[in-house]
mmCIF file of C-alpha atoms in Angstrom:
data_model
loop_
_atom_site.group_PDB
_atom_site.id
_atom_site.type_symbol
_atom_site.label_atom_id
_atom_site.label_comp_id
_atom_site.label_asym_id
_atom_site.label_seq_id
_atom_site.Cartn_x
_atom_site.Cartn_y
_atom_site.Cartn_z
ATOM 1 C CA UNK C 1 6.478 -51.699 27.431
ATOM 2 C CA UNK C 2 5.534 -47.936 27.819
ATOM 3 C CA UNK C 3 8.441 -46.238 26.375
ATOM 4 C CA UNK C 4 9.469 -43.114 28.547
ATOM 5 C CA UNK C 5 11.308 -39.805 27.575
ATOM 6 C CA UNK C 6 12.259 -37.616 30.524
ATOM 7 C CA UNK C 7 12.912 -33.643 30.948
ATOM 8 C CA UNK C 8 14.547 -32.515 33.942
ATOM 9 C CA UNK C 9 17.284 -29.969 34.374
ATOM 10 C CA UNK C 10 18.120 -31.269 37.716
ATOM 11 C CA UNK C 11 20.159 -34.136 37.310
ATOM 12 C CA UNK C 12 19.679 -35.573 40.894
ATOM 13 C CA UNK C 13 16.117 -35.817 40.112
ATOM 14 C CA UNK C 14 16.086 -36.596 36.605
ATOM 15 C CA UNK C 15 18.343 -39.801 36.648
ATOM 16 C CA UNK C 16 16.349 -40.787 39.940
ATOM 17 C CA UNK C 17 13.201 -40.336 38.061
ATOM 18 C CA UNK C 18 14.544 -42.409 35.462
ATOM 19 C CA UNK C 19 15.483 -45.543 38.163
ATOM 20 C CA UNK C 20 12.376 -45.200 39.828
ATOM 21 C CA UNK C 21 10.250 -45.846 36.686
ATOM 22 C CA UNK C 22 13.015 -48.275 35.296
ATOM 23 C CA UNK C 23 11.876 -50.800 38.375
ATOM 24 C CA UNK C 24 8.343 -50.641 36.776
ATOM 25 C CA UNK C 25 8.303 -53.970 35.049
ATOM 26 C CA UNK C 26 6.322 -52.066 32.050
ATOM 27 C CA UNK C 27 8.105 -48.906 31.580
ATOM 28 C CA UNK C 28 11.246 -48.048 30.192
ATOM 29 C CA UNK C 29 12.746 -44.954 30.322
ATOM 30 C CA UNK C 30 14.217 -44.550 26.509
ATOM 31 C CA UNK C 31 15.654 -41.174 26.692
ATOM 32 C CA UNK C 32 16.175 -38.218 28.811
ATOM 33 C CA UNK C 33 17.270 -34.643 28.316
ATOM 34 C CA UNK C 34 18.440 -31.346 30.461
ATOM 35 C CA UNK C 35 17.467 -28.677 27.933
ATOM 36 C CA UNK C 36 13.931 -27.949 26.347
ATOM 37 C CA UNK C 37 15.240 -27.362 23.168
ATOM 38 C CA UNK C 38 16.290 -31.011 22.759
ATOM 39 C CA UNK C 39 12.779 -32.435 23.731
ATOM 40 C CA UNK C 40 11.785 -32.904 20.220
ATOM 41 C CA UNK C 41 14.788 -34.087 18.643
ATOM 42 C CA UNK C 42 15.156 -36.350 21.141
ATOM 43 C CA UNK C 43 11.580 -36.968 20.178
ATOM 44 C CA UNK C 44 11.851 -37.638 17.251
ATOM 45 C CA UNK C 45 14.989 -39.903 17.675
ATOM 46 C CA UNK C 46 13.851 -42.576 20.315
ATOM 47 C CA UNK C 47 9.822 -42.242 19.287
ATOM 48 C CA UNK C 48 8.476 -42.622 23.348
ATOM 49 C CA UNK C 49 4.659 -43.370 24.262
ATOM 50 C CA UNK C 50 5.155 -40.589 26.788
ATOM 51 C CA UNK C 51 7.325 -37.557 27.242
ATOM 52 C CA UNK C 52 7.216 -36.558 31.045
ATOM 53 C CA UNK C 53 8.639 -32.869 30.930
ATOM 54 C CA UNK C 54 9.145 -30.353 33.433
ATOM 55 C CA UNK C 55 8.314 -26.555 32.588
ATOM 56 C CA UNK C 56 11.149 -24.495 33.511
ATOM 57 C CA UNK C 57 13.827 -25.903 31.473
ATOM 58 C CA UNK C 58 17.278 -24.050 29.987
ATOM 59 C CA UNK C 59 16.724 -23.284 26.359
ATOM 60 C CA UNK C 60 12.919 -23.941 25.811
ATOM 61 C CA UNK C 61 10.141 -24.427 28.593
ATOM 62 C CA UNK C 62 8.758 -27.882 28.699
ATOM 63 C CA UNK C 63 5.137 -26.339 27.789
ATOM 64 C CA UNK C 64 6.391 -25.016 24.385
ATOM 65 C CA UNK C 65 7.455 -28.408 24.173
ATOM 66 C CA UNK C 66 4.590 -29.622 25.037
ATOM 67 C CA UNK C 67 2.961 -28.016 21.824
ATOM 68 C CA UNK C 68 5.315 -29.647 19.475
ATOM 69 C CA UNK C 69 4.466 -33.194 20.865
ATOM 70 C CA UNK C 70 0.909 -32.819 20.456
ATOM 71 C CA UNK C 71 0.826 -33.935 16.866
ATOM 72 C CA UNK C 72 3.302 -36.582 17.193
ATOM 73 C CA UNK C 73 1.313 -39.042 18.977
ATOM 74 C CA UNK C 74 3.265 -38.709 22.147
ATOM 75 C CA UNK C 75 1.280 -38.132 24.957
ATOM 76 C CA UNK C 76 2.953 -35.607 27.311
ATOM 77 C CA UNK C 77 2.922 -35.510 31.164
ATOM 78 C CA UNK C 78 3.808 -32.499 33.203
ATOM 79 C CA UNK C 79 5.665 -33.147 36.458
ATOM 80 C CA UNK C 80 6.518 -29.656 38.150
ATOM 81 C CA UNK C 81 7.834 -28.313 41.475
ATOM 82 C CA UNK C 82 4.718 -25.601 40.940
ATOM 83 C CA UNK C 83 1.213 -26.047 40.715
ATOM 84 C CA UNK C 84 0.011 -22.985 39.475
ATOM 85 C CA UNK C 85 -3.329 -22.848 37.849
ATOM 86 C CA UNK C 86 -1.591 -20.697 35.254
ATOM 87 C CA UNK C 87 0.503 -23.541 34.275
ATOM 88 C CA UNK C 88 -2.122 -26.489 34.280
ATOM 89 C CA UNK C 89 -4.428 -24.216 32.025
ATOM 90 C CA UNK C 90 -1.008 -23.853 29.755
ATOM 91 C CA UNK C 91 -0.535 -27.484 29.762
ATOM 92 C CA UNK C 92 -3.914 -28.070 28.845
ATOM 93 C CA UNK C 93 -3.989 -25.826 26.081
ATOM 94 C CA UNK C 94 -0.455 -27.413 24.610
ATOM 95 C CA UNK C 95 -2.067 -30.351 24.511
ATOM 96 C CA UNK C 96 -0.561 -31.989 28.038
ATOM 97 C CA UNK C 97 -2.480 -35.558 29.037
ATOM 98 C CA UNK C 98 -1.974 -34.416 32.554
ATOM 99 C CA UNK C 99 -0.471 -32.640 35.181
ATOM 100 C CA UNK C 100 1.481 -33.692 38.385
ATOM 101 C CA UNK C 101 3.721 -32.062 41.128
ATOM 102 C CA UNK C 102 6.850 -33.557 42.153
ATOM 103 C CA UNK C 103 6.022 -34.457 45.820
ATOM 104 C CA UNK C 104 3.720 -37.116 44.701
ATOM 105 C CA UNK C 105 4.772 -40.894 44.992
ATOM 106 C CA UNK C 106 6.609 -42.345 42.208
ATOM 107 C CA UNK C 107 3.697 -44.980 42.728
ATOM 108 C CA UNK C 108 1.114 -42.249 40.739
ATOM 109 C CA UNK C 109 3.404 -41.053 38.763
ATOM 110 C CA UNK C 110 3.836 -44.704 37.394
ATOM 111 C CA UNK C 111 0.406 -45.138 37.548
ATOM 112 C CA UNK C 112 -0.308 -41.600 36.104
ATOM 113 C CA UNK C 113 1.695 -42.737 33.097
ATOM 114 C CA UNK C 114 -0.826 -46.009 32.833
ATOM 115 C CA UNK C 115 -3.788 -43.691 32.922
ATOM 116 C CA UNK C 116 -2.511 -41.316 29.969
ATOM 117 C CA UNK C 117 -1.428 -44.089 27.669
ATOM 118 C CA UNK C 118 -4.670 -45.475 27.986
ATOM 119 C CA UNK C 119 -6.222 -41.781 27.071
ATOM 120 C CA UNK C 120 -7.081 -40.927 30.385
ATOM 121 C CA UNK C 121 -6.009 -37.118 31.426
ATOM 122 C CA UNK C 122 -4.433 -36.423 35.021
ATOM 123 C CA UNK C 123 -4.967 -33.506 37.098
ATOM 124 C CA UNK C 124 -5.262 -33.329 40.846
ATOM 125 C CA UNK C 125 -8.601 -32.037 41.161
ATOM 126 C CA UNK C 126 -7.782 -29.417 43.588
ATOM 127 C CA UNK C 127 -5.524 -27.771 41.334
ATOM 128 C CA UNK C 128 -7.925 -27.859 38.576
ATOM 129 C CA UNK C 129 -10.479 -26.416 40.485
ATOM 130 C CA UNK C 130 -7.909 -23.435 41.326
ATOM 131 C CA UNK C 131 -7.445 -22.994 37.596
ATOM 132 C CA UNK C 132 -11.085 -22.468 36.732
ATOM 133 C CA UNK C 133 -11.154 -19.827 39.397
ATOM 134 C CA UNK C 134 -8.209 -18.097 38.584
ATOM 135 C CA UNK C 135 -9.560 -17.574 34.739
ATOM 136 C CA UNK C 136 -6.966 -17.595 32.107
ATOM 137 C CA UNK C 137 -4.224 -14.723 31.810
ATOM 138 C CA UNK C 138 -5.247 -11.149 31.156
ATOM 139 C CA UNK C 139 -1.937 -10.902 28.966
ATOM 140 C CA UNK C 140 -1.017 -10.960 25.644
ATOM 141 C CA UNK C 141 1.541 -12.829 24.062
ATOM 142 C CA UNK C 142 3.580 -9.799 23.701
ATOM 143 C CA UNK C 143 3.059 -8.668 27.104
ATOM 144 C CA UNK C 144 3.747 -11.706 28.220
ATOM 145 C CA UNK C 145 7.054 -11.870 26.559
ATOM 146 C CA UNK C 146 7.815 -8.091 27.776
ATOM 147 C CA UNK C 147 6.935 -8.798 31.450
ATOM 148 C CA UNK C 148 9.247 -12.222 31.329
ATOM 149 C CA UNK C 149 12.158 -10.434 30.119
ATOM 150 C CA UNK C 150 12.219 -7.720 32.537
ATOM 151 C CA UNK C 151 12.195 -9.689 35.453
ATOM 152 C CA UNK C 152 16.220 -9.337 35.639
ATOM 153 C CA UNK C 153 15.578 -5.683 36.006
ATOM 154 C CA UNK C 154 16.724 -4.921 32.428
ATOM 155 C CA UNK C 155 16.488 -1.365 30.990
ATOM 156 C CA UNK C 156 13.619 -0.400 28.483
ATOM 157 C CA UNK C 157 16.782 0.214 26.024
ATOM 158 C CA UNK C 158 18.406 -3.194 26.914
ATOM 159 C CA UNK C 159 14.676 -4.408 26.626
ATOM 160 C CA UNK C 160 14.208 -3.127 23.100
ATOM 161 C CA UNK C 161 17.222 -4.566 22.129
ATOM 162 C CA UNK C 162 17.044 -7.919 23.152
ATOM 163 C CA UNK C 163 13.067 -7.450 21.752
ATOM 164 C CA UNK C 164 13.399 -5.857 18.748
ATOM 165 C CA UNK C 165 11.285 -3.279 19.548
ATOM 166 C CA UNK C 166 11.007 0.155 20.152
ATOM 167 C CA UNK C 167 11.053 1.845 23.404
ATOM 168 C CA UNK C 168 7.881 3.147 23.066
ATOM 169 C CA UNK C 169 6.325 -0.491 22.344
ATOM 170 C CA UNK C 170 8.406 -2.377 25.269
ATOM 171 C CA UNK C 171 6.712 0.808 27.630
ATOM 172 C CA UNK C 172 3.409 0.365 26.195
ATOM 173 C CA UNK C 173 3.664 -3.312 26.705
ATOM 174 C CA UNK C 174 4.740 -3.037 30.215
ATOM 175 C CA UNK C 175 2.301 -0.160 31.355
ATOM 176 C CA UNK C 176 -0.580 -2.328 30.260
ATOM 177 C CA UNK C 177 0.612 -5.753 31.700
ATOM 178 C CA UNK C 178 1.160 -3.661 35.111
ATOM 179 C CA UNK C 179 -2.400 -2.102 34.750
ATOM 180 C CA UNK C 180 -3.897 -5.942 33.862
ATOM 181 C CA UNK C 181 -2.363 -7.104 36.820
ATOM 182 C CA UNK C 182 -3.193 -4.110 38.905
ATOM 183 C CA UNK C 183 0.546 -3.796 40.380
ATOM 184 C CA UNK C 184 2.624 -0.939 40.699
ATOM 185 C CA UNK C 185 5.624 -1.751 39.030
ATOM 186 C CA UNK C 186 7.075 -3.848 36.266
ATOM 187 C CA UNK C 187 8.960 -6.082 38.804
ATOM 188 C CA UNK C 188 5.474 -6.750 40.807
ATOM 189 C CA UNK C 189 3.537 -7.371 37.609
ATOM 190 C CA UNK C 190 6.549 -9.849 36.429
ATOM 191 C CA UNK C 191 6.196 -11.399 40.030
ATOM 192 C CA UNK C 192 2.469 -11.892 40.133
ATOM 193 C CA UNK C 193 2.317 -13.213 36.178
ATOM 194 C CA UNK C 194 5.224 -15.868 37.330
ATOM 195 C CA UNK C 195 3.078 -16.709 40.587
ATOM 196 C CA UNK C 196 0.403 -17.368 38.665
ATOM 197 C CA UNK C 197 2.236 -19.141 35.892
ATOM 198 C CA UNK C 198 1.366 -16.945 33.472
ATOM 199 C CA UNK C 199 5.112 -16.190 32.471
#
């Protein structure tokens, strides 16, 4: 049996995710969470072949998850609503077996699972060859964590805060993710790094 942990903050899809695969006469789904942050306790707990884990989760994103795993021996399947190039070169980088979109058939997602146990890695070659193109993401780590919290519209004071940074440092981080991006504005530089999946 190919023992299953699933991630999924919506819980129409996640417990029909987990019936689908439970008719699979090989797979079992062993555990399955809401929130990032319990990915690899849960982990840890049930000890699954393969963690299939969304990316925008409450609490932790599924590829920082995804990063933990890798030494485990879990192999780790994305399933998203968004195939972004940014993402699928994130997911490759964490360590991710593979890559899928929800609208697939639960048929290759099942089968998907086969592939990465036996080592295999999974990425619709379309999408792959629209992450090459797009190059990895001008920003830093920094800017990248400057840009993501101002997409609410926060204040640079209320953006220092929550930071712990200076004013001067959340600006300088935000003038040069807008000029990377070559936007106008913080809120069209956080748009285009989250349409990319760089955020």
């Amino acid at each position: 049996m190919i023992r299953v942990l699933i991630a999924e903050d919506q819980g129409m899809m996640r417990d029909a995710l987990a019936l689908l695969l439970g008719l699979e006469d090989d797979i079992e789904v062993v555990a399955q969470v809401a929130d990032g942050s319990a990915i690899v306790p849960a982990a840890e707990r049930v000890r699954p072949d393969v963690a299939l884990l969304d990316i925008e989760l409450p609490g932790r994103s599924g590829l920082d998850a995804a990063a933990d795993l890798r030494g485990k021996g879990i192999v780790v399947l994305i399933l998203t609503t968004f195939g972004r190039p940014g993402y699928l070169r994130r997911a490759m980088e964490a360590g991710a077996a593979g890559f899928l979109v929800k609208d697939a058939p639960v048929e290759e997602l099942a089968a998907a699972i086969r592939r990465a146990v036996a080592g295999e890695r999974i990425v619709d070659p379309a999408l792959a060859a629209a992450a090459l193109n797009a190059g990895p993401s001008p920003l830093t780590d920094r800017e990248r964590d400057v840009l993501a919290a101002a997409i609410d519209g926060s204040t640079i004071a209320d953006l220092a805060t929550r930071l712990h940074l200076s004013e001067s440092t959340v600006r300088n981080h935000l003038s040069s993710a807008i000029g990377k991006t070559h936007t106008r504005n913080r809120i069209e530089a956080a748009r285009m790094a989250r349409h990319n999946g760089w955020l």
